[in-house]
Amino acid sequence: MSEEAGTRPEGGNMEGKEKRTLRSERWFGPADLRSFGHRSRAMQMGYDPQDWEGKPVIAILNTWSDINPCHMHFRQRVEDVKRGVLEAGGFPMELPAISLSENFMKPTTMLYRNMLAMEAEELLRAYPADGAVLMGGCDKTTPGLLLGATSMDIPAIYVPAGPMLRGNWQGKTLGSGSDSWKYWDELRAGKITPEDWRGVEAGIARSAGTCMTMGTASTMTAIAEAIGLSLPGASSIPAVDSNHIRMAKSSGRRIVGMVWEDLKPSRIQTPAAFRNAIAVAMAMGCSTNAIIHVIAMARRAGVPVGLDDFDRASREIPVIANVRPTGTTYLMEDFYYAGGIAALMNRISGFLDLDCLTVTGRSVGENIRDAKVWNDDVIRPLDKPMFTGEAGGALTVLRGNLAPDGCVMKPACCDPKFHKHRGPALVFDDYPTMKKALDDVTLDVSPDHVLVLRNAGPLGGPGMPEWGMLPMPRRLVQEGYRDMLRLSDARMSGTSYGACVLHIAPESYVGGPLALLKTGDIVAVDVEARSIHMEVSDEELARRRAAWKPPAPRYERGYGWMAAHHMRQANEGCDFDFLQTDFGASVPEPVIY
């Protein structure tokens, strides 16, 4: 990323700088007892009045923690951001926010995405922040931080954590998640030894940063950049590359200019910006999770995005990023060397609205005009894509009597023979029962069966865990099979692959049609027709519905109870109903007495 790209710390209109009243002056400016307390407590921390007087206060929301390996470099990067803020004449203040560690947080980080969104919004509202730097990257932190910043709507810029370095084992390049599943099945099949497995374990994650496959983390940080909320090129830089340090510092400088320009998310997050984001996601071969998060983010911004917007784009825009798991060869480090998101956007510029405003104060077109692709096998030309819309594209939305509100499939990540498949269902109501059954080598299952896991959606999971890449039955693995059609109301990791149909809505836990499916029922999926159907008569389904009983509540108190009462379904973005923009009037500024 060039030093010039998006820095411009002096911002735009200096006349505006002299006239604009900073939000933080409500805390520090008045000659009253309450502001005396604010100033004296700031001085208690060692600051002088010249540190804040006439300067924008920049809140740096840092999601670092000791249990989040994706963000372990943020302890240092926040200092780089602060350096940039200070250089540009701002007053930086670090505000820790909840760290949603994809690896360790249970039952799933998705349950807590909206908690981070609420925390981000309220931190920015409750404290004297004129602008915000949002530090995230691990899957749910990007949408969580952006949801909160959108609702608060003060100038904000996103600093992505960046992907980790390539994994390595016995001379083989490893991709996080994708190779975990691959070698786990090889271990179960007896093709590798426990010692080999320990070698994979030690070599697959070698540095700070997010998954280096095109999983949910890299998908969502690229989407943030495509919308215009990060500096050009920011999302592709590996976490431990020195360019990442410079990007963090440049972001700190730029946010000060954004405050003087009053460049808020509401000016950037237009319908065209979200169309750009969806187009970029399709060209990347994105994670299925992008659908849920982008729908939630767009609706917070007052933009009515839905499943059909993704399906429409998938038919038109080819997958040109050869990055695993949708691609066959490369990882995010290679993608960065090949030119990164800016180069990919330049290559698909015919599908983009180039006039959209970004955090640089310039348009998308200006930002990507000089971006070049340095490796045509990593970022393919449009006439030599990895996959086309005719083959299903990056993501496909299916509908039918099993999923009247839609479900999602990633056809580019499975054998085309599963694009049209019909077979008997093998249904499980919970993960432990399913796991035990699939580990049994005597299980009566064939490669034509359709594995089904239900009660794993937004409320049933709870929190819609990444269980959707259901384990292959041990019996079939030992017979040499590595894929089969699998259905669930759960999500799956963006690093996953296979013939998995996900996000079935409404979910079974609330009585969606998936709750009525029985083992032995015939299920038919047709990607070209965008259909998913259980071959059960309407009369039989009506009898089953009359006999269906709602499951017991997952939570009877606390945050889980709140989520159970307010989380929307997958096709609506899983946001809390009371956080959505149209729920009520905008929240006023806090009173200060």
Coordinates of C-alpha atoms in Angstrom, one line a residue:
M1 CA 0.0 0.0 0.0
S2 CA 1.5 3.4 -1.0
E3 CA 2.2 6.0 1.7
E4 CA -0.1 8.4 -0.1
A5 CA -3.1 6.0 -0.3
G6 CA -5.6 7.3 2.1
T7 CA -3.4 9.0 4.6
R8 CA -3.8 12.8 4.0
P9 CA -3.8 13.5 7.8
E10 CA -4.5 17.1 7.3
G11 CA -7.9 16.0 5.9
G12 CA -10.0 18.2 3.6
N13 CA -11.3 21.6 4.5
M14 CA -9.1 23.4 7.0
E15 CA -11.7 26.2 7.2
G16 CA -14.1 23.5 8.5
K17 CA -11.4 22.6 11.1
E18 CA -11.6 26.1 12.5
K19 CA -15.4 26.2 12.6
R20 CA -16.5 22.6 13.5
T21 CA -17.3 22.0 17.1
L22 CA -15.8 18.7 18.3
R23 CA -18.1 16.3 20.1
S24 CA -15.5 15.8 22.8
E25 CA -15.7 19.5 23.7
R26 CA -19.0 18.7 25.5
W27 CA -16.8 16.8 28.0
F28 CA -13.7 19.0 28.2
G29 CA -14.8 22.5 27.1
P30 CA -17.5 24.0 29.5
A31 CA -16.4 26.1 32.5
D32 CA -18.5 24.1 34.9
L33 CA -17.9 21.6 37.7
R34 CA -18.6 18.5 35.7
S35 CA -16.0 19.4 33.0
F36 CA -13.6 20.4 35.8
G37 CA -13.9 16.7 36.8
H38 CA -13.2 15.5 33.3
R39 CA -10.2 17.7 32.9
S40 CA -8.8 17.0 36.3
R41 CA -9.1 13.2 35.8
A42 CA -7.4 13.4 32.4
M43 CA -4.6 15.3 34.2
Q44 CA -4.6 12.6 36.8
M45 CA -3.5 10.2 34.0
G46 CA -0.6 12.5 33.1
Y47 CA -2.2 14.4 30.2
D48 CA -1.9 18.2 29.9
P49 CA -4.7 20.4 28.5
Q50 CA -2.6 20.9 25.3
D51 CA -3.0 17.2 24.7
W52 CA -6.8 17.6 24.1
E53 CA -7.6 21.2 23.6
G54 CA -8.8 21.8 20.0
K55 CA -7.9 18.3 19.0
P56 CA -10.1 15.4 18.0
V57 CA -10.3 12.6 20.6
I58 CA -9.8 9.3 18.7
A59 CA -11.2 6.2 20.4
I60 CA -9.2 3.2 19.4
L61 CA -11.4 0.1 19.9
N62 CA -8.9 -2.7 20.4
T63 CA -10.1 -6.3 20.4
W64 CA -6.7 -7.7 21.6
S65 CA -6.7 -10.4 24.3
D66 CA -4.4 -13.1 25.5
I67 CA -6.7 -15.8 24.1
N68 CA -7.1 -14.4 20.6
P69 CA -4.2 -15.5 18.4
C70 CA -5.6 -13.6 15.4
H71 CA -5.1 -10.4 17.3
M72 CA -2.0 -11.1 19.3
H73 CA 0.0 -8.4 17.4
F74 CA -2.6 -5.8 18.3
R75 CA -0.9 -5.1 21.6
Q76 CA 1.9 -3.5 19.4
R77 CA -0.3 -2.3 16.5
V78 CA -2.4 -0.1 18.8
E79 CA 0.8 1.9 19.6
D80 CA 1.4 2.3 15.8
V81 CA -2.2 3.6 15.4
K82 CA -1.6 6.0 18.3
R83 CA 1.6 7.3 16.7
G84 CA -0.4 8.1 13.6
V85 CA -3.1 9.9 15.5
L86 CA -0.6 12.0 17.4
E87 CA 1.3 12.9 14.2
A88 CA -1.9 14.2 12.7
G89 CA -2.8 16.3 15.7
G90 CA -5.3 14.0 17.4
F91 CA -5.6 12.7 20.9
P92 CA -5.7 8.9 21.0
M93 CA -7.4 6.9 23.7
E94 CA -7.5 3.1 23.6
L95 CA -10.7 1.5 24.7
P96 CA -10.6 -2.4 25.0
A97 CA -13.6 -4.2 23.6
I98 CA -14.6 -7.8 23.9
S99 CA -12.3 -10.2 22.0
L100 CA -14.3 -12.8 20.0
S101 CA -11.7 -15.5 19.6
E102 CA -13.0 -17.8 16.9
N103 CA -10.8 -20.7 18.2
F104 CA -11.7 -20.7 21.8
M105 CA -15.0 -19.0 22.4
K106 CA -18.0 -21.3 23.0
P107 CA -20.6 -22.2 22.1
T108 CA -19.8 -19.9 19.1
T109 CA -18.6 -16.4 18.5
M110 CA -21.7 -15.8 16.5
L111 CA -23.7 -15.8 19.7
Y112 CA -21.6 -12.8 20.8
R113 CA -21.3 -10.8 17.6
N114 CA -24.2 -8.6 18.6
M115 CA -22.7 -8.2 22.0
L116 CA -19.6 -6.6 20.4
A117 CA -21.9 -4.5 18.2
M118 CA -23.7 -3.2 21.3
E119 CA -20.4 -2.6 23.1
A120 CA -18.8 -0.7 20.2
E121 CA -21.9 1.5 19.8
E122 CA -22.1 2.3 23.4
L123 CA -18.4 2.9 24.0
L124 CA -18.4 5.4 21.2
R125 CA -21.5 7.1 22.5
A126 CA -20.7 7.1 26.2
Y127 CA -17.2 8.5 25.9
P128 CA -15.9 11.8 24.4
A129 CA -15.0 10.3 21.0
D130 CA -14.8 12.4 17.9
G131 CA -13.7 9.5 15.7
A132 CA -12.9 5.9 16.0
V133 CA -10.3 3.4 14.8
L134 CA -11.7 -0.1 14.8
M135 CA -9.2 -2.9 15.3
G136 CA -10.4 -6.3 14.4
G137 CA -10.1 -9.2 12.0
C138 CA -11.1 -12.5 13.6
D139 CA -14.3 -13.5 12.0
K140 CA -17.1 -11.8 14.0
T141 CA -15.0 -8.8 15.1
T142 CA -15.3 -7.1 11.7
P143 CA -19.1 -7.1 11.4
G144 CA -19.5 -6.6 15.2
L145 CA -17.3 -3.4 15.2
L146 CA -18.8 -2.1 12.0
L147 CA -22.4 -2.7 13.1
G148 CA -21.7 -0.7 16.3
A149 CA -19.9 2.1 14.4
T150 CA -22.7 2.3 11.9
S151 CA -25.3 2.8 14.5
M152 CA -23.3 5.4 16.3
D153 CA -22.2 7.1 13.1
I154 CA -19.2 9.1 14.0
P155 CA -16.1 9.1 11.6
A156 CA -14.6 5.6 11.8
I157 CA -11.9 3.6 10.0
Y158 CA -11.3 -0.1 10.1
V159 CA -7.8 -1.6 10.8
P160 CA -7.8 -5.3 9.8
A161 CA -5.6 -7.8 11.6
G162 CA -4.3 -9.4 8.4
P163 CA -3.8 -13.0 7.6
M164 CA -1.1 -15.2 9.2
L165 CA 1.7 -16.7 7.2
R166 CA 1.3 -19.9 5.2
G167 CA 1.4 -23.1 7.2
N168 CA 4.1 -25.7 6.6
W169 CA 4.5 -29.4 7.2
Q170 CA 6.9 -31.9 5.6
G171 CA 7.4 -29.5 2.7
K172 CA 3.7 -29.1 2.1
T173 CA 1.9 -25.8 2.3
L174 CA -0.9 -25.9 4.8
G175 CA -4.1 -23.8 4.9
S176 CA -5.8 -23.2 8.3
G177 CA -9.1 -25.0 8.6
S178 CA -9.1 -26.5 5.1
D179 CA -6.2 -28.8 5.8
S180 CA -7.4 -29.5 9.4
W181 CA -10.5 -31.2 7.9
K182 CA -8.4 -32.8 5.1
Y183 CA -5.8 -34.4 7.4
W184 CA -8.3 -35.3 10.1
D185 CA -10.1 -37.5 7.6
E186 CA -6.7 -38.9 6.4
L187 CA -6.0 -39.8 10.1
R188 CA -9.5 -41.4 10.5
A189 CA -8.8 -43.4 7.3
G190 CA -5.4 -44.6 8.6
K191 CA -3.6 -42.8 5.8
I192 CA -1.4 -40.8 8.2
T193 CA 0.0 -41.5 11.6
P194 CA -0.7 -39.8 15.0
E195 CA 2.8 -38.4 14.7
D196 CA 2.0 -36.9 11.3
W197 CA -1.1 -35.4 12.8
R198 CA 0.9 -33.7 15.6
G199 CA 3.2 -32.3 12.9
V200 CA 0.2 -30.8 11.1
E201 CA -0.9 -29.4 14.4
A202 CA 2.4 -27.7 15.0
G203 CA 2.9 -26.4 11.5
I204 CA -0.5 -25.1 10.4
A205 CA -0.5 -21.8 12.3
R206 CA 2.9 -20.1 12.4
S207 CA 2.3 -16.4 13.1
A208 CA -0.1 -13.8 14.4
G209 CA -3.0 -13.2 12.2
T210 CA -6.3 -14.6 10.9
C211 CA -6.8 -17.7 8.8
M212 CA -4.7 -17.5 5.7
T213 CA -7.3 -19.2 3.6
M214 CA -10.1 -17.2 2.1
G215 CA -12.2 -17.9 5.2
T216 CA -14.6 -15.6 7.0
A217 CA -11.9 -13.4 8.4
S218 CA -10.3 -12.5 5.1
T219 CA -13.7 -12.4 3.4
M220 CA -15.1 -9.8 5.9
T221 CA -12.0 -7.6 6.1
A222 CA -12.0 -7.5 2.3
I223 CA -15.7 -6.6 2.3
A224 CA -14.9 -3.8 4.8
E225 CA -12.3 -2.5 2.3
A226 CA -14.7 -2.9 -0.6
I227 CA -17.4 -0.9 1.1
G228 CA -14.8 1.8 1.6
L229 CA -14.2 1.6 5.4
S230 CA -10.5 0.7 5.2
L231 CA -7.5 2.2 3.5
P232 CA -6.8 0.8 0.0
G233 CA -4.9 -2.5 0.2
A234 CA -5.3 -2.7 4.0
S235 CA -7.2 -6.0 4.2
S236 CA -4.7 -8.1 2.2
I237 CA -1.5 -7.3 4.1
P238 CA -0.2 -10.3 6.2
A239 CA -0.3 -9.5 9.9
V240 CA 3.5 -9.7 10.4
D241 CA 4.5 -7.8 7.3
S242 CA 6.1 -4.4 8.0
N243 CA 3.5 -2.9 5.6
H244 CA 0.9 -3.8 8.2
I245 CA 2.7 -1.5 10.7
R246 CA 2.7 1.4 8.2
M247 CA -1.0 0.7 7.4
A248 CA -1.9 0.9 11.1
K249 CA 0.0 4.2 11.5
S250 CA -1.6 5.6 8.3
S251 CA -5.0 4.7 9.5
G252 CA -4.3 6.6 12.7
R253 CA -3.3 9.6 10.7
R254 CA -6.3 9.4 8.4
I255 CA -9.0 9.2 11.0
V256 CA -8.0 12.7 12.3
G257 CA -8.6 14.1 8.8
M258 CA -11.9 12.2 8.6
V259 CA -13.1 13.9 11.8
W260 CA -12.4 17.4 10.4
E261 CA -14.2 16.3 7.2
D262 CA -17.1 14.8 9.1
L263 CA -16.7 11.7 7.0
K264 CA -19.1 9.3 8.7
P265 CA -20.1 5.7 7.9
S266 CA -23.5 7.0 6.7
R267 CA -21.7 8.9 3.9
I268 CA -19.8 5.8 2.8
Q269 CA -22.3 3.0 3.3
T270 CA -24.6 3.6 0.4
P271 CA -26.6 1.0 -1.5
A272 CA -23.9 1.1 -4.3
A273 CA -21.2 0.5 -1.7
F274 CA -22.9 -2.7 -0.5
R275 CA -23.4 -3.8 -4.1
N276 CA -19.6 -3.3 -4.6
A277 CA -19.0 -5.4 -1.5
I278 CA -21.2 -8.2 -2.7
A279 CA -19.5 -8.1 -6.1
V280 CA -16.0 -8.3 -4.5
A281 CA -17.2 -11.2 -2.3
M282 CA -18.3 -13.2 -5.3
A283 CA -15.1 -12.6 -7.2
M284 CA -13.1 -13.7 -4.1
G285 CA -15.0 -17.0 -3.7
C286 CA -16.1 -15.8 -0.3
S287 CA -17.2 -17.5 2.9
T288 CA -20.9 -18.4 3.2
N289 CA -20.8 -16.4 6.4
A290 CA -20.5 -13.2 4.3
I291 CA -24.2 -13.4 3.6
I292 CA -25.3 -13.2 7.2
H293 CA -22.9 -10.4 8.2
V294 CA -23.4 -8.2 5.1
I295 CA -27.2 -8.4 5.4
A296 CA -27.0 -7.3 9.0
M297 CA -24.4 -4.6 8.2
A298 CA -26.5 -3.2 5.3
R299 CA -29.7 -3.2 7.2
R300 CA -28.0 -1.3 10.0
A301 CA -27.1 1.3 7.4
G302 CA -30.6 1.4 6.1
V303 CA -29.9 -0.5 2.9
P304 CA -32.3 -3.4 2.2
V305 CA -29.9 -6.2 1.2
G306 CA -31.2 -9.8 1.1
L307 CA -30.4 -13.3 -0.1
D308 CA -31.4 -12.6 -3.7
D309 CA -28.8 -9.8 -4.0
F310 CA -26.1 -12.4 -3.4
D311 CA -27.6 -15.0 -5.7
R312 CA -28.0 -12.5 -8.5
A313 CA -24.4 -11.4 -8.2
S314 CA -23.2 -15.0 -8.1
R315 CA -24.8 -15.6 -11.5
E316 CA -23.1 -12.6 -13.0
I317 CA -19.6 -12.4 -11.4
P318 CA -17.0 -15.1 -11.9
V319 CA -14.7 -16.3 -9.1
I320 CA -11.3 -15.1 -10.1
A321 CA -9.3 -15.5 -6.8
N322 CA -7.5 -18.8 -6.8
V323 CA -7.3 -18.9 -3.1
R324 CA -8.3 -22.0 -1.0
P325 CA -10.8 -23.3 -0.2
T326 CA -12.8 -22.2 -3.3
G327 CA -9.5 -21.9 -5.2
T328 CA -7.2 -24.9 -5.6
T329 CA -3.8 -23.6 -5.0
Y330 CA -2.9 -20.4 -3.2
L331 CA -3.3 -18.7 0.2
M332 CA -3.7 -15.1 1.4
E333 CA 0.0 -14.4 1.5
D334 CA 0.2 -15.3 -2.2
F335 CA -2.9 -13.2 -2.8
Y336 CA -1.2 -10.2 -1.3
Y337 CA 1.9 -10.6 -3.4
A338 CA -0.3 -10.9 -6.5
G339 CA -1.8 -7.4 -5.8
G340 CA -4.5 -8.1 -3.1
I341 CA -8.0 -6.8 -3.0
A342 CA -7.3 -3.5 -4.7
A343 CA -5.9 -5.4 -7.8
L344 CA -8.9 -7.8 -7.8
M345 CA -11.3 -4.8 -7.6
N346 CA -9.4 -3.2 -10.5
R347 CA -9.9 -6.4 -12.5
I348 CA -13.6 -6.5 -11.9
S349 CA -14.1 -2.7 -12.1
G350 CA -16.8 -3.2 -14.8
F351 CA -19.0 -4.7 -12.1
L352 CA -18.4 -1.9 -9.6
D353 CA -19.7 1.6 -8.9
L354 CA -16.4 3.5 -9.0
D355 CA -17.9 6.7 -7.8
C356 CA -18.5 5.5 -4.2
L357 CA -16.9 7.5 -1.5
T358 CA -14.3 5.8 0.8
V359 CA -12.4 6.7 4.0
T360 CA -9.7 8.2 1.9
G361 CA -12.0 11.0 0.9
R362 CA -11.6 9.8 -2.6
S363 CA -13.7 7.4 -4.7
V364 CA -13.3 3.7 -5.2
G365 CA -12.2 4.4 -8.8
E366 CA -9.4 6.8 -7.7
N367 CA -8.2 4.3 -5.0
I368 CA -7.9 1.3 -7.3
R369 CA -6.9 3.1 -10.6
D370 CA -3.2 2.1 -10.4
A371 CA -3.6 -1.3 -8.7
K372 CA -2.0 -4.1 -10.8
V373 CA -2.2 -7.9 -10.8
W374 CA 1.2 -9.4 -10.5
N375 CA 0.3 -13.1 -10.9
D376 CA -2.5 -14.1 -13.2
D377 CA -2.8 -17.5 -11.7
V378 CA -3.6 -16.1 -8.3
I379 CA -6.0 -13.4 -9.5
R380 CA -7.3 -14.7 -12.8
P381 CA -8.3 -12.7 -15.8
L382 CA -12.1 -12.4 -16.3
D383 CA -11.9 -14.7 -19.4
K384 CA -10.0 -17.4 -17.4
P385 CA -11.9 -17.6 -14.1
M386 CA -11.9 -20.3 -11.5
F387 CA -15.7 -20.7 -11.7
T388 CA -18.5 -18.9 -13.5
G389 CA -22.1 -18.1 -12.7
E390 CA -23.3 -20.9 -15.0
A391 CA -21.5 -23.4 -12.6
G392 CA -23.2 -21.9 -9.6
G393 CA -20.7 -19.1 -8.8
A394 CA -19.3 -18.5 -5.4
L395 CA -22.5 -18.8 -3.5
T396 CA -25.9 -20.1 -4.4
V397 CA -29.2 -19.5 -2.7
L398 CA -31.7 -22.4 -2.8
R399 CA -35.4 -22.4 -1.9
G400 CA -38.1 -24.9 -1.6
N401 CA -40.3 -26.7 0.9
L402 CA -37.3 -27.5 3.1
A403 CA -36.1 -23.9 3.1
P404 CA -39.0 -21.5 2.2
D405 CA -36.9 -18.5 3.4
G406 CA -33.8 -19.7 1.7
C407 CA -30.5 -21.5 2.4
V408 CA -27.0 -21.3 1.0
M409 CA -24.6 -23.5 -0.8
K410 CA -21.0 -23.0 -2.1
P411 CA -21.1 -25.0 -5.3
A412 CA -17.5 -24.1 -6.3
C413 CA -16.3 -25.9 -3.2
C414 CA -17.7 -29.4 -4.1
D415 CA -17.7 -31.9 -6.8
P416 CA -20.2 -30.8 -9.5
K417 CA -21.9 -34.2 -9.2
F418 CA -23.5 -32.8 -6.0
H419 CA -25.0 -29.8 -7.8
K420 CA -27.9 -32.1 -8.7
H421 CA -28.5 -34.8 -6.2
R422 CA -31.3 -36.9 -4.8
G423 CA -31.0 -39.3 -1.9
P424 CA -32.5 -40.5 1.4
A425 CA -32.0 -38.3 4.5
L426 CA -30.1 -39.5 7.6
V427 CA -31.4 -37.0 10.2
F428 CA -29.8 -36.1 13.6
D429 CA -31.3 -33.8 16.2
D430 CA -28.1 -32.9 18.0
Y431 CA -24.3 -32.9 17.4
P432 CA -23.3 -35.5 20.1
T433 CA -25.7 -38.1 18.7
M434 CA -24.6 -37.4 15.2
K435 CA -20.9 -37.6 16.1
K436 CA -21.3 -40.9 17.9
A437 CA -23.3 -42.4 15.0
L438 CA -20.9 -41.2 12.3
D439 CA -17.9 -42.7 14.1
D440 CA -19.6 -46.1 14.1
V441 CA -18.1 -48.1 11.2
T442 CA -21.3 -50.3 11.2
L443 CA -23.6 -47.3 10.5
D444 CA -25.9 -48.1 7.6
V445 CA -25.0 -45.2 5.3
S446 CA -24.1 -44.9 1.6
P447 CA -22.5 -42.0 -0.4
D448 CA -25.9 -41.3 -1.8
H449 CA -27.4 -40.5 1.6
V450 CA -28.0 -36.9 2.7
L451 CA -26.7 -36.2 6.2
V452 CA -28.9 -33.7 8.1
L453 CA -28.2 -31.9 11.4
R454 CA -30.9 -29.7 12.8
N455 CA -31.5 -27.6 15.9
A456 CA -28.2 -25.8 15.2
G457 CA -29.5 -22.5 13.9
P458 CA -29.5 -19.0 15.5
L459 CA -31.7 -20.0 18.4
G460 CA -31.2 -23.7 18.3
G461 CA -27.4 -23.9 18.4
P462 CA -27.6 -21.6 20.2
G463 CA -25.9 -18.9 18.1
M464 CA -25.7 -20.9 14.9
P465 CA -22.4 -22.7 15.4
E466 CA -20.0 -23.7 12.6
W467 CA -21.2 -27.3 12.6
G468 CA -22.5 -27.3 9.0
M469 CA -19.5 -29.2 7.5
L470 CA -20.8 -32.4 9.1
P471 CA -18.1 -35.0 9.6
M472 CA -18.0 -37.7 7.0
P473 CA -19.1 -41.1 8.3
R474 CA -16.0 -43.1 9.3
R475 CA -17.2 -46.0 7.3
L476 CA -17.3 -44.0 4.1
V477 CA -13.9 -42.3 4.8
Q478 CA -12.3 -45.7 5.1
E479 CA -13.9 -46.7 1.8
G480 CA -12.2 -43.7 0.2
Y481 CA -15.1 -41.2 0.1
R482 CA -14.4 -37.6 1.1
D483 CA -17.7 -35.8 0.4
M484 CA -21.4 -36.2 0.4
L485 CA -24.4 -34.0 0.5
R486 CA -25.0 -32.5 3.9
L487 CA -27.7 -30.2 5.2
S488 CA -28.1 -28.0 8.3
D489 CA -29.5 -24.8 9.7
A490 CA -26.0 -24.2 11.1
R491 CA -23.2 -22.2 9.5
M492 CA -19.8 -23.6 8.5
S493 CA -16.3 -22.1 8.7
G494 CA -15.2 -20.1 5.7
T495 CA -12.2 -22.4 5.6
S496 CA -14.5 -25.4 5.0
Y497 CA -15.4 -27.1 1.8
G498 CA -17.7 -29.8 0.5
A499 CA -21.3 -30.3 -0.6
C500 CA -22.8 -28.5 2.4
V501 CA -26.2 -26.7 2.3
L502 CA -26.4 -24.2 5.2
H503 CA -28.4 -21.5 6.9
I504 CA -31.7 -23.3 6.3
A505 CA -34.4 -20.9 7.2
P506 CA -36.6 -20.9 9.1
E507 CA -34.5 -23.0 11.4
S508 CA -35.8 -26.3 12.8
Y509 CA -35.7 -25.0 16.4
V510 CA -38.5 -22.6 15.8
G511 CA -40.6 -25.1 13.7
G512 CA -39.2 -24.6 10.3
P513 CA -39.8 -27.4 7.8
L514 CA -36.4 -28.9 8.5
A515 CA -38.0 -29.9 11.9
L516 CA -40.5 -32.2 10.0
L517 CA -37.9 -34.1 8.0
K518 CA -37.5 -37.8 8.9
T519 CA -34.7 -40.3 8.2
G520 CA -35.5 -42.1 4.9
D521 CA -37.4 -39.1 3.3
I522 CA -36.0 -38.3 -0.1
V523 CA -34.2 -34.9 -0.4
A524 CA -33.5 -33.4 -3.8
V525 CA -31.1 -30.5 -4.5
D526 CA -30.7 -28.7 -7.8
V527 CA -28.2 -25.9 -8.0
E528 CA -29.1 -24.8 -11.5
A529 CA -32.8 -24.6 -10.6
R530 CA -31.9 -23.1 -7.2
S531 CA -34.2 -25.6 -5.5
I532 CA -34.2 -27.8 -2.4
H533 CA -37.1 -30.1 -1.8
M534 CA -38.2 -33.0 0.5
E535 CA -40.4 -35.4 -1.4
V536 CA -43.1 -35.5 1.3
S537 CA -46.7 -34.7 0.5
D538 CA -48.3 -31.6 1.9
E539 CA -50.8 -33.7 3.8
E540 CA -48.1 -35.7 5.5
L541 CA -46.2 -32.5 6.4
A542 CA -49.4 -31.1 7.9
R543 CA -49.7 -34.3 10.1
R544 CA -46.1 -34.0 11.2
R545 CA -46.5 -30.3 12.0
A546 CA -49.5 -31.0 14.2
A547 CA -47.5 -33.5 16.2
W548 CA -44.3 -31.3 16.5
K549 CA -43.5 -30.0 19.9
P550 CA -41.1 -27.0 20.5
P551 CA -37.8 -27.9 22.1
A552 CA -37.0 -26.7 25.6
P553 CA -35.5 -23.2 26.0
R554 CA -31.7 -23.1 25.7
Y555 CA -31.4 -20.3 28.3
E556 CA -33.6 -19.0 31.1
R557 CA -31.6 -15.9 32.1
G558 CA -28.7 -13.7 31.0
Y559 CA -27.3 -12.7 27.7
G560 CA -28.4 -16.1 26.1
W561 CA -32.0 -15.4 27.1
M562 CA -31.8 -12.0 25.5
A563 CA -30.4 -13.5 22.3
A564 CA -33.1 -16.1 22.3
H565 CA -35.8 -13.5 22.4
H566 CA -34.3 -11.0 20.0
M567 CA -32.1 -12.7 17.4
R568 CA -33.5 -12.7 13.9
Q569 CA -33.2 -15.7 11.5
A570 CA -30.2 -16.3 9.2
N571 CA -31.8 -14.8 6.1
E572 CA -32.3 -11.6 8.1
G573 CA -28.7 -11.3 9.2
C574 CA -29.1 -12.7 12.8
D575 CA -29.1 -9.1 14.2
F576 CA -31.1 -8.3 17.3
D577 CA -34.5 -6.8 16.4
F578 CA -34.0 -3.9 18.8
L579 CA -30.7 -3.0 17.3
Q580 CA -32.0 -2.6 13.8
T581 CA -32.2 0.9 12.4
D582 CA -35.9 0.9 12.0
F583 CA -36.7 -0.3 15.5
G584 CA -37.0 3.2 17.0
A585 CA -35.8 6.7 17.0
S586 CA -32.0 7.4 16.9
V587 CA -30.4 7.4 20.4
P588 CA -29.6 11.0 21.4
E589 CA -26.2 12.2 22.7
P590 CA -25.7 11.4 26.4
V591 CA -26.7 14.2 28.8
I592 CA -23.8 15.7 30.8
Y593 CA -24.6 17.4 34.1

